[in-house]
Coordinates of C-alpha atoms and ligand atoms in Angstrom, one line a residue:
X13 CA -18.4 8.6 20.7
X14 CA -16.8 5.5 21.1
X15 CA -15.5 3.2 18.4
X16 CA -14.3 -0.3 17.9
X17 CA -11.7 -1.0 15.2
X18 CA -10.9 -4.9 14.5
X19 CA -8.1 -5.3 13.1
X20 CA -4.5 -4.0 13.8
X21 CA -2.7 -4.1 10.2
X22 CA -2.2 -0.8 8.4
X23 CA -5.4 0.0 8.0
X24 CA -6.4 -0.3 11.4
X25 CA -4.1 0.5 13.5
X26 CA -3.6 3.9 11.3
X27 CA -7.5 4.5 11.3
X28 CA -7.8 3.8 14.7
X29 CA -4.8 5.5 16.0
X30 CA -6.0 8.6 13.8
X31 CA -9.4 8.2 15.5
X32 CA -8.0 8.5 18.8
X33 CA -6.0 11.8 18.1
X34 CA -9.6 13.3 16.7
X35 CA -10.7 12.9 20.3
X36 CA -12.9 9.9 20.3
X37 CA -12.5 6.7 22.2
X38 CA -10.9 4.1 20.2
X39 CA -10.4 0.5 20.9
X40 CA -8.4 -1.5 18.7
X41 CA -9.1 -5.4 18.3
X42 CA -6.8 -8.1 17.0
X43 CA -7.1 -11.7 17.6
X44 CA -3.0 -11.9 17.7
X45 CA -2.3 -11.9 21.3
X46 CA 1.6 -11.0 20.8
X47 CA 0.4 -8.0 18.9
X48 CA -1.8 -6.8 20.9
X49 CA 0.8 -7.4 23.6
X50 CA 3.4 -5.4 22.0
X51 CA 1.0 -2.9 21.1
X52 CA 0.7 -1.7 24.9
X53 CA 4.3 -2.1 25.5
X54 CA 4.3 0.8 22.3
X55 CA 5.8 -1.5 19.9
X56 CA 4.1 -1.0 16.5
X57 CA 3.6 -4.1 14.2
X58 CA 4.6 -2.4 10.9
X59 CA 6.8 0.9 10.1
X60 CA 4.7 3.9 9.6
X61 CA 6.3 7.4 10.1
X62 CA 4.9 8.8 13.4
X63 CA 2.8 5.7 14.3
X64 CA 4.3 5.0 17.2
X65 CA 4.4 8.9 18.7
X66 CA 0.4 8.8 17.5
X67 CA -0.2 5.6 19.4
X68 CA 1.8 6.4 22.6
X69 CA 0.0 10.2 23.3
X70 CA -3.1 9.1 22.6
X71 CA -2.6 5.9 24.8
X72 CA -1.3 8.2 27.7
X73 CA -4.6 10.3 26.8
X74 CA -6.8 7.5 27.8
X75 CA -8.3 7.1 24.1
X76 CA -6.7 4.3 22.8
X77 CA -6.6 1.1 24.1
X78 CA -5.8 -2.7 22.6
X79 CA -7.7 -5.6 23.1
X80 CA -8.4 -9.3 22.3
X81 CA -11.2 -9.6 23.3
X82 CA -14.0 -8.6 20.6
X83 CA -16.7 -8.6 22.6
X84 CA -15.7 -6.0 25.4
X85 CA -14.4 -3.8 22.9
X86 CA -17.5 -3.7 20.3
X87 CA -20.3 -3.9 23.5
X88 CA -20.4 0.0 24.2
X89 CA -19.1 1.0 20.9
X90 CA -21.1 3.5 18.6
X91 CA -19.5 2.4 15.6
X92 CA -17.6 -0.6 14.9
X93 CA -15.0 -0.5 12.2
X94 CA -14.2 -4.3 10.1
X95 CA -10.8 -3.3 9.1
X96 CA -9.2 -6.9 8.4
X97 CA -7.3 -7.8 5.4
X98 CA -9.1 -9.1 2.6
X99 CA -5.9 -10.8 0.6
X100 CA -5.8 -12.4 -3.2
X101 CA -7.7 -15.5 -2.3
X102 CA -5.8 -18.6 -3.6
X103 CA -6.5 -20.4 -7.3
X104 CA -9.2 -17.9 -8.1
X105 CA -7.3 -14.1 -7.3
X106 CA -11.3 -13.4 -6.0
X107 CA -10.8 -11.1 -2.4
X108 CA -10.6 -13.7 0.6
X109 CA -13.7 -12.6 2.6
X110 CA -13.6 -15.0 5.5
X111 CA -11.9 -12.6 8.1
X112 CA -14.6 -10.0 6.9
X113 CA -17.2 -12.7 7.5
X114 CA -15.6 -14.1 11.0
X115 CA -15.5 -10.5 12.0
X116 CA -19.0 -9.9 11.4
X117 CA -20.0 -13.1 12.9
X118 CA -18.2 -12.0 16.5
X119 CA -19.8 -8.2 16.0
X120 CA -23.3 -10.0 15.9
X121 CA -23.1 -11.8 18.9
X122 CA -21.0 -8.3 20.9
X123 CA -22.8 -5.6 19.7
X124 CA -25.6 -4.0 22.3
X125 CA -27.8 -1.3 20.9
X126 CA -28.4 0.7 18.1
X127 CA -24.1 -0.1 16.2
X128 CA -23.1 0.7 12.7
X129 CA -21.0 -1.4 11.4
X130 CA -18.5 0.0 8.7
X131 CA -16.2 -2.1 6.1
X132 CA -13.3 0.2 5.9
X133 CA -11.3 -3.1 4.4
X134 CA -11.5 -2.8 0.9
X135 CA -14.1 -5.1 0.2
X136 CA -16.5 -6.5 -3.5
X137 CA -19.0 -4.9 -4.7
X138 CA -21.8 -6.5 -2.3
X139 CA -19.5 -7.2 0.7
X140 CA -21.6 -4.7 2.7
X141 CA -25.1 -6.3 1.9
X142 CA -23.7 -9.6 2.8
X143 CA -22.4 -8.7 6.4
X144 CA -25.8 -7.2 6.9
X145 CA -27.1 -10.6 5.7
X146 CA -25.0 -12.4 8.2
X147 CA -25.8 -10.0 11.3
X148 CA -29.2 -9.9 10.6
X149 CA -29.9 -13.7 10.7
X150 CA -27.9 -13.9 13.9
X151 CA -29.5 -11.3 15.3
X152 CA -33.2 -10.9 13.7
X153 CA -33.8 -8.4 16.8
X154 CA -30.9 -6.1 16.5
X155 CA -30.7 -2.0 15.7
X156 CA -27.9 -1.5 12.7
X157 CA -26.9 -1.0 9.9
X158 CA -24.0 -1.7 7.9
X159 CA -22.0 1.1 6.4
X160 CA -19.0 1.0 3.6
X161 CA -16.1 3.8 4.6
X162 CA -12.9 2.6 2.0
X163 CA -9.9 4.2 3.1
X164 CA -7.5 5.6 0.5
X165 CA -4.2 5.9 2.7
X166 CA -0.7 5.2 1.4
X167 CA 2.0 3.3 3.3
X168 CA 4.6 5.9 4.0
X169 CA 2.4 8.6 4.2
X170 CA -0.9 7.3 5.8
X171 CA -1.4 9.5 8.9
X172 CA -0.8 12.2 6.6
X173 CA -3.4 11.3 4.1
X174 CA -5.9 9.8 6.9
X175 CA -5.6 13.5 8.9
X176 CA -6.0 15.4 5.5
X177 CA -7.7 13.2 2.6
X178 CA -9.2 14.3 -0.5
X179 CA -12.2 13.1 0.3
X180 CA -13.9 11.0 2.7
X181 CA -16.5 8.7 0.8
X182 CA -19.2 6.7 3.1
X183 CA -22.2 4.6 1.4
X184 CA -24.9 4.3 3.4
X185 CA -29.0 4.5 3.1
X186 CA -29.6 4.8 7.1
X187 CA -30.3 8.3 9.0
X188 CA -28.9 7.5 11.9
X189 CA -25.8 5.6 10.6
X190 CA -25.1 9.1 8.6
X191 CA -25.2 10.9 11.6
X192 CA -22.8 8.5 13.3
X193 CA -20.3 9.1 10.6
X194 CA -20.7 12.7 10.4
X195 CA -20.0 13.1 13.9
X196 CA -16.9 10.7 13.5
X197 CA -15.6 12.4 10.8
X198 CA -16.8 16.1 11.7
X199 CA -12.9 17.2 12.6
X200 CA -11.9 16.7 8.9
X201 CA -15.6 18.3 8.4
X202 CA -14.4 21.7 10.0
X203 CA -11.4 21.9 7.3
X204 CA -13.5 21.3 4.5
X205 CA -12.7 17.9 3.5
X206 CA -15.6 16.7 0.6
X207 CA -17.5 13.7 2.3
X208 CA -19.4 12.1 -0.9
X209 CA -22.1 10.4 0.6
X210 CA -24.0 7.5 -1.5
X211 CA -25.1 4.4 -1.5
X212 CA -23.3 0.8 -0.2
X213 CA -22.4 -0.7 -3.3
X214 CA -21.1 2.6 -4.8
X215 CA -18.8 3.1 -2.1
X216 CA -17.5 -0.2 -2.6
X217 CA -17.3 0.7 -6.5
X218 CA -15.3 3.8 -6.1
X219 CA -12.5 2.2 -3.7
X220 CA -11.9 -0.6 -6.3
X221 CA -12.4 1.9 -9.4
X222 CA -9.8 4.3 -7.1
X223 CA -6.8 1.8 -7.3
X224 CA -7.5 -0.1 -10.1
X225 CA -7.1 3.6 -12.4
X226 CA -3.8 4.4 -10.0
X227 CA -2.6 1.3 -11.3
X228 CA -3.6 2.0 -14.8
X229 CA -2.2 5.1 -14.9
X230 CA 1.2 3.9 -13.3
X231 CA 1.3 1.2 -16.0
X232 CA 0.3 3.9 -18.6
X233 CA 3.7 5.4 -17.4
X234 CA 5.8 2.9 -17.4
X235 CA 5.0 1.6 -21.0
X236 CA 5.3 4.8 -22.6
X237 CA 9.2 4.8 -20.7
X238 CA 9.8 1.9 -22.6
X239 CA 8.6 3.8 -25.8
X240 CA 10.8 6.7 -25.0
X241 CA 14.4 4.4 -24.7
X242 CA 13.6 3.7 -28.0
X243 CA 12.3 7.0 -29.4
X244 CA 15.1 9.0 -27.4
X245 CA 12.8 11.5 -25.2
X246 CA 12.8 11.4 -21.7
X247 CA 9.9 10.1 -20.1
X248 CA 10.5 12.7 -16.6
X249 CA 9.4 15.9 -19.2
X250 CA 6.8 13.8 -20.9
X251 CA 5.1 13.1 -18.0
X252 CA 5.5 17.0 -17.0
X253 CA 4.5 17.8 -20.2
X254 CA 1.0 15.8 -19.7
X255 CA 0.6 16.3 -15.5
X256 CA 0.3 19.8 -16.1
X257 CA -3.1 18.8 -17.9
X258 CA -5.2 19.3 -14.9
X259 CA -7.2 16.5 -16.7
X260 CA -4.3 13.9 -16.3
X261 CA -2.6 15.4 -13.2
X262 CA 0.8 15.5 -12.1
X263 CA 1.0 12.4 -9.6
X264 CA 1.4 8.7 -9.9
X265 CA 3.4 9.4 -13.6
X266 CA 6.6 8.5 -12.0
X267 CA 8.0 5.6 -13.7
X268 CA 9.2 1.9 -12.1
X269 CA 9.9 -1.6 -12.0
X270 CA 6.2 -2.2 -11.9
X271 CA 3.7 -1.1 -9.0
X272 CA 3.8 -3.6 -5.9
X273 CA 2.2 -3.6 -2.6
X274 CA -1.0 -4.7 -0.4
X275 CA -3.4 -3.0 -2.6
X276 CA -2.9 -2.3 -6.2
X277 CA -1.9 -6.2 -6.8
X278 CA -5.1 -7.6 -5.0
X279 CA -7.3 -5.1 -6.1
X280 CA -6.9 -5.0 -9.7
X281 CA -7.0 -9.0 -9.8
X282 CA -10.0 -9.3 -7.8
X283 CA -12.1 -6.0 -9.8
X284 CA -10.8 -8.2 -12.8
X285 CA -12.7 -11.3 -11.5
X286 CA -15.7 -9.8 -10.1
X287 CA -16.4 -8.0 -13.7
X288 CA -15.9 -11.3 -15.2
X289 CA -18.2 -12.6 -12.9
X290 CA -20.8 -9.9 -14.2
X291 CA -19.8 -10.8 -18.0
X292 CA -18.7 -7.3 -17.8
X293 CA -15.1 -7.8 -18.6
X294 CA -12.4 -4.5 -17.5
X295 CA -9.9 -5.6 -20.2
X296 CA -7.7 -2.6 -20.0
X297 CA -7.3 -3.7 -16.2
X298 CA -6.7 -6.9 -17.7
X299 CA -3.9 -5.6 -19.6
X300 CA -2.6 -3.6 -16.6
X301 CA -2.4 -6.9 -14.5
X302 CA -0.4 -8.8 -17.5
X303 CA 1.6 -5.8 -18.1
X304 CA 2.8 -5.2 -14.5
X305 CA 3.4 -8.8 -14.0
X306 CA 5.7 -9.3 -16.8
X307 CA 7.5 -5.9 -16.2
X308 CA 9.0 -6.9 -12.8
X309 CA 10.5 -10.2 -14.0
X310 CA 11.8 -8.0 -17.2
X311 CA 13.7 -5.6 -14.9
X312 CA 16.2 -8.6 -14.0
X313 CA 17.3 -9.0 -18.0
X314 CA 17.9 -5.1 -17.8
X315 CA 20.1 -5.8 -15.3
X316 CA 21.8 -8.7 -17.1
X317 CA 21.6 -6.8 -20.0
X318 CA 23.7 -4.0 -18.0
X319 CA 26.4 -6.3 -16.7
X320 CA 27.3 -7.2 -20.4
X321 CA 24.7 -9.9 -21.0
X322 CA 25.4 -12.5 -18.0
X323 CA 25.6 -12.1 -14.1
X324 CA 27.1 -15.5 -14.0
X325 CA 29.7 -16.0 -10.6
X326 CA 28.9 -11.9 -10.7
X327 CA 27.9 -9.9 -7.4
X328 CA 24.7 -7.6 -7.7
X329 CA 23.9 -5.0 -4.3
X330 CA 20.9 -4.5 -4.3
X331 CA 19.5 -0.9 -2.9
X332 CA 16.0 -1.4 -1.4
X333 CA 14.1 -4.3 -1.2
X334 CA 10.6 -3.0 -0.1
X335 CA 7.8 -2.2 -2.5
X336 CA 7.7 1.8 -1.7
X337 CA 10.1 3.8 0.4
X338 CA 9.1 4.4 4.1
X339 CA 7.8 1.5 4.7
X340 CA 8.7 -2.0 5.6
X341 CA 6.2 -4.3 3.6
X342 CA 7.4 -6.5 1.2
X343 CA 4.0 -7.1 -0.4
X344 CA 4.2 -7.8 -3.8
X345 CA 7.6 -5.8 -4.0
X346 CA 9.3 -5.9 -7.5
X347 CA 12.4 -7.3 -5.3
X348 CA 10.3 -10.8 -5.4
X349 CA 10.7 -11.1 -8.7
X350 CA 13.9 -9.4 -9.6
X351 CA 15.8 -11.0 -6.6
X352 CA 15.7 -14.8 -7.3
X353 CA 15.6 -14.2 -11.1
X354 CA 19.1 -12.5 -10.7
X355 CA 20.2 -15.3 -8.3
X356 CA 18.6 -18.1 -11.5
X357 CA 21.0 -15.9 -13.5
X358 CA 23.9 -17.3 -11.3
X359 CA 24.5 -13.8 -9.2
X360 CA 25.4 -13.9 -5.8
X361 CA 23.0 -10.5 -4.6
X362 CA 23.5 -8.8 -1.5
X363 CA 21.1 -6.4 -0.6
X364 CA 19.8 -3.5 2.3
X365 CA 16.8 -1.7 2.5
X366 CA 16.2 1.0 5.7
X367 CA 13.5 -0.7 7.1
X368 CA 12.3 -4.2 5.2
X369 CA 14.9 -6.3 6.1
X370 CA 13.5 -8.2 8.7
X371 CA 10.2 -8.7 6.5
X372 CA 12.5 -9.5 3.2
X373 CA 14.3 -12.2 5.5
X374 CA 11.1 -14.3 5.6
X375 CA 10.8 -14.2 1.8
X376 CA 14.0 -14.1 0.4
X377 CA 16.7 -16.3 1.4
X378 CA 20.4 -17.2 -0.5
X379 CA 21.0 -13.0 -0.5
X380 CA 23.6 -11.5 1.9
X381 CA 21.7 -8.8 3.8
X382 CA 24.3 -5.5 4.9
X383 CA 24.0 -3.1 7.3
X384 CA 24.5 0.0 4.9
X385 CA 24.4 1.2 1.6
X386 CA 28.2 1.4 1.0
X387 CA 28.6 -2.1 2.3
X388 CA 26.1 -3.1 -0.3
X389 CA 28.1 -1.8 -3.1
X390 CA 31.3 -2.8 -1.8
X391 CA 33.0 -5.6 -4.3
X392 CA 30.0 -5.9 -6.5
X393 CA 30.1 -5.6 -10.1
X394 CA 27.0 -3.5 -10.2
X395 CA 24.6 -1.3 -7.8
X396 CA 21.0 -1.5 -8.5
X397 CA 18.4 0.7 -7.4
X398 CA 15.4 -0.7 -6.4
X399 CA 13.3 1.1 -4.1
X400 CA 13.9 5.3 -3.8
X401 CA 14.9 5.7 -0.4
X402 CA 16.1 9.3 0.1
X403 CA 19.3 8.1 1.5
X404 CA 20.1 6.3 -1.7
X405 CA 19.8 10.0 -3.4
X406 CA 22.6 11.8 -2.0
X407 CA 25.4 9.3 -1.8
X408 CA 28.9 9.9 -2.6
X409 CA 29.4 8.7 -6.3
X410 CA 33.3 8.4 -5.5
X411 CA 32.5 6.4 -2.9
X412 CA 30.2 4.0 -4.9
X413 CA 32.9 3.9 -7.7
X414 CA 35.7 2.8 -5.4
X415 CA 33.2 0.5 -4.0
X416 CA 32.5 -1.1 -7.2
X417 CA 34.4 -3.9 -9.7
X418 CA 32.6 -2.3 -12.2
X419 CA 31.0 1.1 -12.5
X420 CA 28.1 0.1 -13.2
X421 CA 24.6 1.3 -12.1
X422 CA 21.2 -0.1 -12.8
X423 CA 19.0 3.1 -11.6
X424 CA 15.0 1.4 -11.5
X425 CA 13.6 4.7 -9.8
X426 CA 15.7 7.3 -11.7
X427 CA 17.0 8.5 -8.8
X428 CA 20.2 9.6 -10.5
X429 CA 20.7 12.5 -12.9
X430 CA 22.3 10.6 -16.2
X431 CA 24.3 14.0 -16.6
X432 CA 26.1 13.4 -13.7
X433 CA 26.7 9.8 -13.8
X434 CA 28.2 9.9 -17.2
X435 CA 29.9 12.7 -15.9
X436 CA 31.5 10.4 -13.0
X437 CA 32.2 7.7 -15.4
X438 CA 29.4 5.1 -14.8
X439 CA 27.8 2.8 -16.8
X440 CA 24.1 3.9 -16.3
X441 CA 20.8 2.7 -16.9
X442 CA 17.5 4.2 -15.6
X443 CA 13.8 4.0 -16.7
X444 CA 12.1 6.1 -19.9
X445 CA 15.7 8.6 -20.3
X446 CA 18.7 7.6 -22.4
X447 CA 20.8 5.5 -20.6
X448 CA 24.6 6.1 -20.4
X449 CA 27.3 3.5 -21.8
X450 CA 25.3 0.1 -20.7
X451 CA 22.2 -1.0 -22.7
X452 CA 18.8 0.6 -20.7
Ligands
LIG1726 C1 -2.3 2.5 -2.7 C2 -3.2 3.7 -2.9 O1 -2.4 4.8 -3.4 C3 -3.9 4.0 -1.7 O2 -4.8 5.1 -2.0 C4 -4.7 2.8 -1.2 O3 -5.4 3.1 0.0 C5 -3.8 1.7 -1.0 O4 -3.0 1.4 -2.1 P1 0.0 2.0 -1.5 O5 -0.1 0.7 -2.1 O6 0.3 2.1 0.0 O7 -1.3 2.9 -1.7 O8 1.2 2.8 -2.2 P2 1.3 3.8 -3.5 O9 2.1 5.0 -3.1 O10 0.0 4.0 -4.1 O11 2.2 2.9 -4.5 C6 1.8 1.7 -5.0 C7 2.8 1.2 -5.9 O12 2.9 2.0 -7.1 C8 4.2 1.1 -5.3 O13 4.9 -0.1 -5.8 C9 4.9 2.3 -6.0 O14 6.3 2.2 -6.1 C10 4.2 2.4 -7.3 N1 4.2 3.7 -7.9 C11 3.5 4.7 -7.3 C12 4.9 3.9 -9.1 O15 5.5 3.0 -9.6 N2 4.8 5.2 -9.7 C13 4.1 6.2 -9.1 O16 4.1 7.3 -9.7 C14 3.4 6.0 -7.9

């Protein structure tokens, strides 16, 4: 079996990387020649724990190679993967399908023999009919068929949840193309993983559906930790108290500054549009859009609010700048908003985060960037927690304190016990719990 997979970003690279290590020929595709470049010297394009150790045994194994040029790698391939970013397209927040499009333009013209051709971007409702559209009237005389194959990976954690998802879901309505992807996905066949198989559009459907009630439900969270400040409970038990529901489950109830990233931003806007578009409005996703816009920019006035009600000619450190830990994108991270707001505020912000510095550098400027943690903290008149790295967990609380002008914390991810903070003198605020001394 041998597989072409266009596009190198986090989807692809991951996919095809995780291909490889299945056994099967994989050839990975990207028009950016430095990427590619860097690719087969074994440097990786993004952070992704274990990507690189994937992608160096399995390019010494002979089963992954990188390429720029489309047409040798999709000519012999069974199965050709579209895995190119489909971001918020400009004015209208629809999902920009022209590198979908271009992609399926080039795979007409390579492909030779029976090829299925499989959206694994996360793609409209009707993407899939319309690259079949496209192929087809370049090539009236081809054998194919186009197949949807979302992926549900996290960044962080996506080998993990690539080599052992919850399901695998692939819409399709041609024999052969199902046997294609049963053989590709037989290894996670043999330990039981559920493959829903179904139809094109509904694939498409559940991806969107997927994300777009992640997001919901992370929104759900973070509103009723508003409600408990005010109430007095302490959002950590309520949402114990409700995961335990097998209905509601225990995961994605962990409050924040607001959900960022490549996905749930795009996809919620653009599942928005297209139900519009079908006078079939989602207007609880509606809400969840509005809602998580408006929390990020309101985390900057709790940290005003912390530093007595003004950060004028005041230094903020800033810990973590990217939108999840272990990883290095900056997508949509709650430091876009919270950042330049603070610096409006009259702050001076300096900031480090383990891995997204180099990425924050091309979108935020005016912010001194430090080396460390400690660094960070050292002279500023408050410490903010932004993103949960664990090495922001176990750090010396004496050390912080002589570090600070001020002992005061902003904790965005709870990922301080109050108990202890109080207990160490701060000035605390956190997310959903009584806050300790400073206004939450
Ligand atoms: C998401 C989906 O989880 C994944 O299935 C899909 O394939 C791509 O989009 P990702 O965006 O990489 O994955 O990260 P995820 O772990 O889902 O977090 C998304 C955002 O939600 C982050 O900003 C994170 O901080 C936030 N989040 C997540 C919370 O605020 N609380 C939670 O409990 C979980």
């Amino acid at each position: 079996m041998r597989v072409a997979m266009i596009g190198t970003g986090y989807v692809g690279l991951v996919s095809g990387a995780c291909f490889s290590e299945f056994g099967t020929d994989v050839v990975c595709v990207d028009k950016d020649v430095e990427k590619i470049a860097r690719l087969e010297d074994g440097i990786m394009p993004i952070y992704e724990p274990g990507l690189d150790v994937l992608v160096e045994n399995n390019v010494k194994a002979g089963r992954l190679t990188f390429t720029t040029d489309l047409k040798e790698g999709v000519k012999d391939a069974d199965a050709v993967f579209i895995a190119v970013g489909t971001p918020t397209r400009r004015g209208d927040g629809h999902a920009d399908l022209s590198y979908v499009y271009a992609a399926a333009e080039e795979i007409a013209e390579a492909m030779d023999g029976f090829t299925v051709i499989v959206t694994k971007s996360t793609v409209p409702v009707g993407t899939g009919r319309e690259v079949e559209r496209i192929i087809r009237e370049k090539r009236p005389d081809a054998e194919f068929a186009v197949v949807s194959n979302p992926e549900f990976l996290r960044e962080g954690s996506a080998i993990g949840d690539f080599m052992r998802p919850d399901r695998v879901v692939i819409g399709t309505s041609d024999e052969r193309a199902r046997e294609v992807m049963s053989d590709l996905y037989r290894p996670l066949y043999l330990i039981e993983t559920p493959i829903v198989f179904t139809t094109r559009e509904t694939s498409e459907m559940i991806k969107y559906a997927a994300n777009t009630f992640l997001a919901a439900k992370i929104t759900f969270i973070n509103e009723i930790a508003d409600l408990c400040e005010k109430v007095g409970a302490d959002v950590h038990d309520v949402a114990r108290g409700i995961g335990l529901d097998g209905r509601i489950g225990k995961k994605f109830l962990h409050p924040g500054p607001g959900y960022g990233g490549s996905c749930f931003p795009k996809d919620t806007i653009a599942l928005v549009r297209t139900a519009q578009e079908y006078n079939s409005p989602l207007r609880i996703i509606e809400t969840v859009v509005d809602v998580n816009a408006k929390r990020k920019k309101a985390m900057a006035d709790r940290v005003i609010a912390a530093c007595g009600g003004s950060v004028a000619g005041k230094t903020i450190g800033i810990l973590g700048l990217a939108f999840k830990p272990n990883t290095d994108d900056m997508r949509d991270a709650p430091s876009l908003d919270i950042v330049p707001a603070l610096i409006a505020a009259g702050a001076s912000v300096k900031a480090y985060d383990p891995e997204a510095m180099e990425e924050a550098k091309k979108l935020l400027d005016g912010i001194s960037y430090c080396d460390n943690a400690y660094d960070t903290v050292e002279g500023a008149d408050a410490m903010v927690v932004l993103t949960e790295w664990n090495e922001f967990r176990g750090m010396d609380l004496d050390r912080i304190k002589d570090a600070l002008k001020h002992p005061i914390v902003v904790d965005l991810r709870n990922v301080y016990d109050p108990n202890e903070m109080a207990e160490n003198g701060f000035s605390y605020s956190c997310v959903g719990r009584a806050s300790i001394g400073g206004k939450s």
